[in-house]
């Protein structure tokens, strides 16, 4: 029987869609028949398991799955023997302490003596201990944000992304305990034949993630501005330059980082570049 790498992903929730998209962007095809909990991919030796995110670190540690995609927040909270081996760039959020808007706050020492409600007791207790704060941690499993208004706790520690949940519950963020994103985790001692598959998968994941940071740029430049244009374009190597049918003009192609895009475009325009096209890159293999 063919060896398959078992990858656990979230069944339904905030990480599900991005996890599936990442696997598809790696060129791996699969179709999940109506909500089954496992499915085998067509063109890569991978089997997908659909699980609750909280269960993923445990299943990977117990070798029910070989690897998993889950938030760092869950990995740290569960304290299972798994290794985060790739940061995936989605599911970004922070775990923060929040207080009622009216509470005064001058620093972490003000948390002393408070009751803090959270679904992340391990991460929070560790944070409090590191800061020498003595507070009592109340573990609750959901709707943490309503704890202060129902008198269950004076503070909360919960995940925040836009901040609108805190705002609409009359709370303010006062400390960031952890910054988190989705990660690929692997269990201990993967058998060699699975390791080979994992290496191939990681190579594809990195090519996809890398490509997301870059754009391909094409432009036309008068030949007397070529030197300046080439200087401006950071590129991975030197840009490709091709003569245009129009005499005195060249076409220049290069790769630039997304965060430099507009600054570079403005400088190129200033030296006479025209007809610029910026296109996404699907995969980048270095
Ligand atoms: O059913 P299952 O157990 O699998 O899912 P779940 O309900 O436990 O998790 P889910 O799908 O809500 O979140 C999965 C993962 O997404 C989390 O473990 C984080 O790693 C990541 N993530 C990113 C978030 C958020 N952003 C987020 N904003 N997880 C939860 N939230 C919640 C937060 O708890 C709060 O209730 O969204 C609310 C705050 O959002 P804002 O935008 O109002 O600040
Ligand atoms: Zn969960």
mmCIF file of N, CA, C and O in Angstrom, residues 73-118:
data_model
loop_
_atom_site.group_PDB
_atom_site.id
_atom_site.type_symbol
_atom_site.label_atom_id
_atom_site.label_comp_id
_atom_site.label_asym_id
_atom_site.label_seq_id
_atom_site.Cartn_x
_atom_site.Cartn_y
_atom_site.Cartn_z
ATOM 1 N N UNK A 73 -1.687 29.765 18.972
ATOM 2 C CA UNK A 73 -2.351 29.901 20.270
ATOM 3 C C UNK A 73 -2.799 28.542 20.806
ATOM 4 O O UNK A 73 -2.616 28.235 21.980
ATOM 5 N N UNK A 74 -3.335 27.707 19.928
ATOM 6 C CA UNK A 74 -3.800 26.373 20.350
ATOM 7 C C UNK A 74 -2.594 25.472 20.656
ATOM 8 O O UNK A 74 -2.582 24.740 21.645
ATOM 9 N N UNK A 75 -1.565 25.571 19.815
ATOM 10 C CA UNK A 75 -0.367 24.747 20.029
ATOM 11 C C UNK A 75 0.236 25.041 21.408
ATOM 12 O O UNK A 75 0.532 24.127 22.184
ATOM 13 N N UNK A 76 0.383 26.336 21.714
ATOM 14 C CA UNK A 76 1.011 26.702 22.996
ATOM 15 C C UNK A 76 0.122 26.322 24.176
ATOM 16 O O UNK A 76 0.608 25.879 25.209
ATOM 17 N N UNK A 77 -1.181 26.485 24.020
ATOM 18 C CA UNK A 77 -2.079 26.191 25.128
ATOM 19 C C UNK A 77 -2.114 24.703 25.445
ATOM 20 O O UNK A 77 -2.141 24.304 26.609
ATOM 21 N N UNK A 78 -2.088 23.876 24.411
ATOM 22 C CA UNK A 78 -2.271 22.433 24.622
ATOM 23 C C UNK A 78 -1.022 21.746 25.182
ATOM 24 O O UNK A 78 -1.112 20.648 25.721
ATOM 25 N N UNK A 79 0.146 22.371 25.013
ATOM 26 C CA UNK A 79 1.392 21.828 25.572
ATOM 27 C C UNK A 79 1.637 20.369 25.209
ATOM 28 O O UNK A 79 1.967 19.557 26.068
ATOM 29 N N UNK A 80 1.429 20.032 23.943
ATOM 30 C CA UNK A 80 1.708 18.676 23.465
ATOM 31 C C UNK A 80 3.076 18.661 22.787
ATOM 32 O O UNK A 80 3.534 19.697 22.303
ATOM 33 N N UNK A 81 3.706 17.489 22.708
ATOM 34 C CA UNK A 81 5.030 17.428 22.072
ATOM 35 C C UNK A 81 4.944 17.473 20.549
ATOM 36 O O UNK A 81 5.099 16.467 19.876
ATOM 37 N N UNK A 82 4.655 18.649 20.007
ATOM 38 C CA UNK A 82 4.617 18.839 18.556
ATOM 39 C C UNK A 82 5.494 20.046 18.215
ATOM 40 O O UNK A 82 5.663 20.932 19.039
ATOM 41 N N UNK A 83 6.029 20.039 16.996
ATOM 42 C CA UNK A 83 6.902 21.135 16.557
ATOM 43 C C UNK A 83 6.217 21.985 15.504
ATOM 44 O O UNK A 83 5.793 21.447 14.487
ATOM 45 N N UNK A 84 6.150 23.309 15.724
ATOM 46 C CA UNK A 84 5.706 24.183 14.623
ATOM 47 C C UNK A 84 6.848 24.234 13.605
ATOM 48 O O UNK A 84 7.961 24.614 13.955
ATOM 49 N N UNK A 85 6.595 23.819 12.365
ATOM 50 C CA UNK A 85 7.697 23.767 11.397
ATOM 51 C C UNK A 85 7.551 24.776 10.260
ATOM 52 O O UNK A 85 8.481 24.970 9.499
ATOM 53 N N UNK A 86 6.383 25.398 10.141
ATOM 54 C CA UNK A 86 6.212 26.385 9.065
ATOM 55 C C UNK A 86 5.152 27.384 9.506
ATOM 56 O O UNK A 86 4.060 26.986 9.918
ATOM 57 N N UNK A 87 5.466 28.690 9.449
ATOM 58 C CA UNK A 87 4.432 29.702 9.707
ATOM 59 C C UNK A 87 3.690 29.920 8.404
ATOM 60 O O UNK A 87 4.301 30.013 7.354
ATOM 61 N N UNK A 88 2.377 30.025 8.451
ATOM 62 C CA UNK A 88 1.603 29.975 7.216
ATOM 63 C C UNK A 88 0.992 31.311 6.792
ATOM 64 O O UNK A 88 0.391 31.400 5.724
ATOM 65 N N UNK A 89 1.118 32.326 7.632
ATOM 66 C CA UNK A 89 0.715 33.674 7.193
ATOM 67 C C UNK A 89 -0.776 33.959 7.203
ATOM 68 O O UNK A 89 -1.183 35.045 6.818
ATOM 69 N N UNK A 90 -1.617 33.029 7.635
ATOM 70 C CA UNK A 90 -3.052 33.362 7.758
ATOM 71 C C UNK A 90 -3.511 33.071 9.183
ATOM 72 O O UNK A 90 -2.752 32.568 10.005
ATOM 73 N N UNK A 91 -4.770 33.430 9.493
ATOM 74 C CA UNK A 91 -5.291 33.208 10.852
ATOM 75 C C UNK A 91 -4.602 34.098 11.875
ATOM 76 O O UNK A 91 -4.500 33.767 13.047
ATOM 77 N N UNK A 92 -4.155 35.275 11.394
ATOM 78 C CA UNK A 92 -3.410 36.145 12.314
ATOM 79 C C UNK A 92 -4.326 36.762 13.366
ATOM 80 O O UNK A 92 -5.416 37.244 13.045
ATOM 81 N N UNK A 93 -3.901 36.743 14.585
ATOM 82 C CA UNK A 93 -4.658 37.363 15.674
ATOM 83 C C UNK A 93 -3.714 37.548 16.859
ATOM 84 O O UNK A 93 -2.548 37.161 16.787
ATOM 85 N N UNK A 94 -4.216 38.167 17.906
ATOM 86 C CA UNK A 94 -3.407 38.283 19.116
ATOM 87 C C UNK A 94 -4.252 37.857 20.304
ATOM 88 O O UNK A 94 -5.480 37.972 20.279
ATOM 89 N N UNK A 95 -3.562 37.333 21.312
ATOM 90 C CA UNK A 95 -4.238 36.982 22.553
ATOM 91 C C UNK A 95 -3.961 38.143 23.499
ATOM 92 O O UNK A 95 -2.795 38.445 23.774
ATOM 93 N N UNK A 96 -5.036 38.793 23.937
ATOM 94 C CA UNK A 96 -4.842 40.021 24.711
ATOM 95 C C UNK A 96 -5.657 40.028 25.995
ATOM 96 O O UNK A 96 -6.708 39.401 26.073
ATOM 97 N N UNK A 97 -5.149 40.777 26.966
ATOM 98 C CA UNK A 97 -5.913 41.026 28.189
ATOM 99 C C UNK A 97 -6.731 42.292 27.955
ATOM 100 O O UNK A 97 -6.227 43.272 27.398
ATOM 101 N N UNK A 98 -8.006 42.251 28.360
ATOM 102 C CA UNK A 98 -8.864 43.426 28.211
ATOM 103 C C UNK A 98 -9.599 43.706 29.510
ATOM 104 O O UNK A 98 -9.926 42.791 30.273
ATOM 105 N N UNK A 99 -9.840 44.994 29.731
ATOM 106 C CA UNK A 99 -10.546 45.458 30.934
ATOM 107 C C UNK A 99 -11.753 46.290 30.500
ATOM 108 O O UNK A 99 -11.781 46.803 29.375
ATOM 109 N N UNK A 100 -12.730 46.475 31.397
ATOM 110 C CA UNK A 100 -13.822 47.399 31.078
ATOM 111 C C UNK A 100 -13.249 48.773 30.746
ATOM 112 O O UNK A 100 -12.249 49.192 31.347
ATOM 113 N N UNK A 101 -13.889 49.430 29.782
ATOM 114 C CA UNK A 101 -13.383 50.717 29.290
ATOM 115 C C UNK A 101 -13.109 51.710 30.408
ATOM 116 O O UNK A 101 -12.156 52.486 30.355
ATOM 117 N N UNK A 102 -13.947 51.670 31.455
ATOM 118 C CA UNK A 102 -13.832 52.664 32.514
ATOM 119 C C UNK A 102 -12.707 52.370 33.515
ATOM 120 O O UNK A 102 -12.335 53.238 34.308
ATOM 121 N N UNK A 103 -12.152 51.162 33.492
ATOM 122 C CA UNK A 103 -11.117 50.815 34.474
ATOM 123 C C UNK A 103 -9.845 51.606 34.206
ATOM 124 O O UNK A 103 -9.505 51.864 33.061
ATOM 125 N N UNK A 104 -9.163 52.005 35.302
ATOM 126 C CA UNK A 104 -7.901 52.703 35.060
ATOM 127 C C UNK A 104 -6.805 51.643 34.867
ATOM 128 O O UNK A 104 -6.890 50.547 35.409
ATOM 129 N N UNK A 105 -5.820 51.972 34.042
ATOM 130 C CA UNK A 105 -4.760 50.991 33.781
ATOM 131 C C UNK A 105 -3.454 51.701 33.492
ATOM 132 O O UNK A 105 -3.350 52.502 32.568
ATOM 133 N N UNK A 106 -2.435 51.399 34.309
ATOM 134 C CA UNK A 106 -1.140 52.046 34.113
ATOM 135 C C UNK A 106 -0.012 51.069 33.844
ATOM 136 O O UNK A 106 1.137 51.461 33.733
ATOM 137 N N UNK A 107 -0.337 49.801 33.774
ATOM 138 C CA UNK A 107 0.730 48.827 33.524
ATOM 139 C C UNK A 107 0.331 47.487 34.083
ATOM 140 O O UNK A 107 -0.682 47.365 34.793
ATOM 141 N N UNK A 108 1.158 46.493 33.775
ATOM 142 C CA UNK A 108 0.792 45.107 34.049
ATOM 143 C C UNK A 108 0.571 44.833 35.551
ATOM 144 O O UNK A 108 -0.238 43.979 35.923
ATOM 145 N N UNK A 109 1.214 45.633 36.411
ATOM 146 C CA UNK A 109 1.032 45.443 37.863
ATOM 147 C C UNK A 109 -0.421 45.667 38.285
ATOM 148 O O UNK A 109 -0.872 45.125 39.306
ATOM 149 N N UNK A 110 -1.155 46.449 37.482
ATOM 150 C CA UNK A 110 -2.569 46.698 37.809
ATOM 151 C C UNK A 110 -3.447 45.455 37.661
ATOM 152 O O UNK A 110 -4.618 45.474 38.033
ATOM 153 N N UNK A 111 -2.880 44.380 37.098
ATOM 154 C CA UNK A 111 -3.661 43.139 36.990
ATOM 155 C C UNK A 111 -3.611 42.337 38.297
ATOM 156 O O UNK A 111 -4.362 41.380 38.472
ATOM 157 N N UNK A 112 -2.718 42.729 39.223
ATOM 158 C CA UNK A 112 -2.627 42.028 40.513
ATOM 159 C C UNK A 112 -3.980 41.971 41.201
ATOM 160 O O UNK A 112 -4.702 42.962 41.262
ATOM 161 N N UNK A 113 -4.331 40.786 41.694
ATOM 162 C CA UNK A 113 -5.553 40.620 42.467
ATOM 163 C C UNK A 113 -6.834 40.481 41.655
ATOM 164 O O UNK A 113 -7.906 40.283 42.220
ATOM 165 N N UNK A 114 -6.743 40.610 40.329
ATOM 166 C CA UNK A 114 -7.967 40.523 39.521
ATOM 167 C C UNK A 114 -8.353 39.070 39.219
ATOM 168 O O UNK A 114 -7.521 38.174 39.256
ATOM 169 N N UNK A 115 -9.626 38.869 38.914
ATOM 170 C CA UNK A 115 -10.098 37.603 38.359
ATOM 171 C C UNK A 115 -10.120 37.776 36.845
ATOM 172 O O UNK A 115 -10.771 38.698 36.347
ATOM 173 N N UNK A 116 -9.414 36.915 36.148
ATOM 174 C CA UNK A 116 -9.337 37.044 34.688
ATOM 175 C C UNK A 116 -9.940 35.790 34.036
ATOM 176 O O UNK A 116 -9.489 34.676 34.305
ATOM 177 N N UNK A 117 -10.962 35.995 33.214
ATOM 178 C CA UNK A 117 -11.604 34.867 32.529
ATOM 179 C C UNK A 117 -10.925 34.625 31.182
ATOM 180 O O UNK A 117 -10.612 35.580 30.465
ATOM 181 N N UNK A 118 -10.700 33.363 30.843
ATOM 182 C CA UNK A 118 -10.025 33.054 29.575
ATOM 183 C C UNK A 118 -10.247 31.604 29.155
ATOM 184 O O UNK A 118 -10.556 30.752 29.990
#
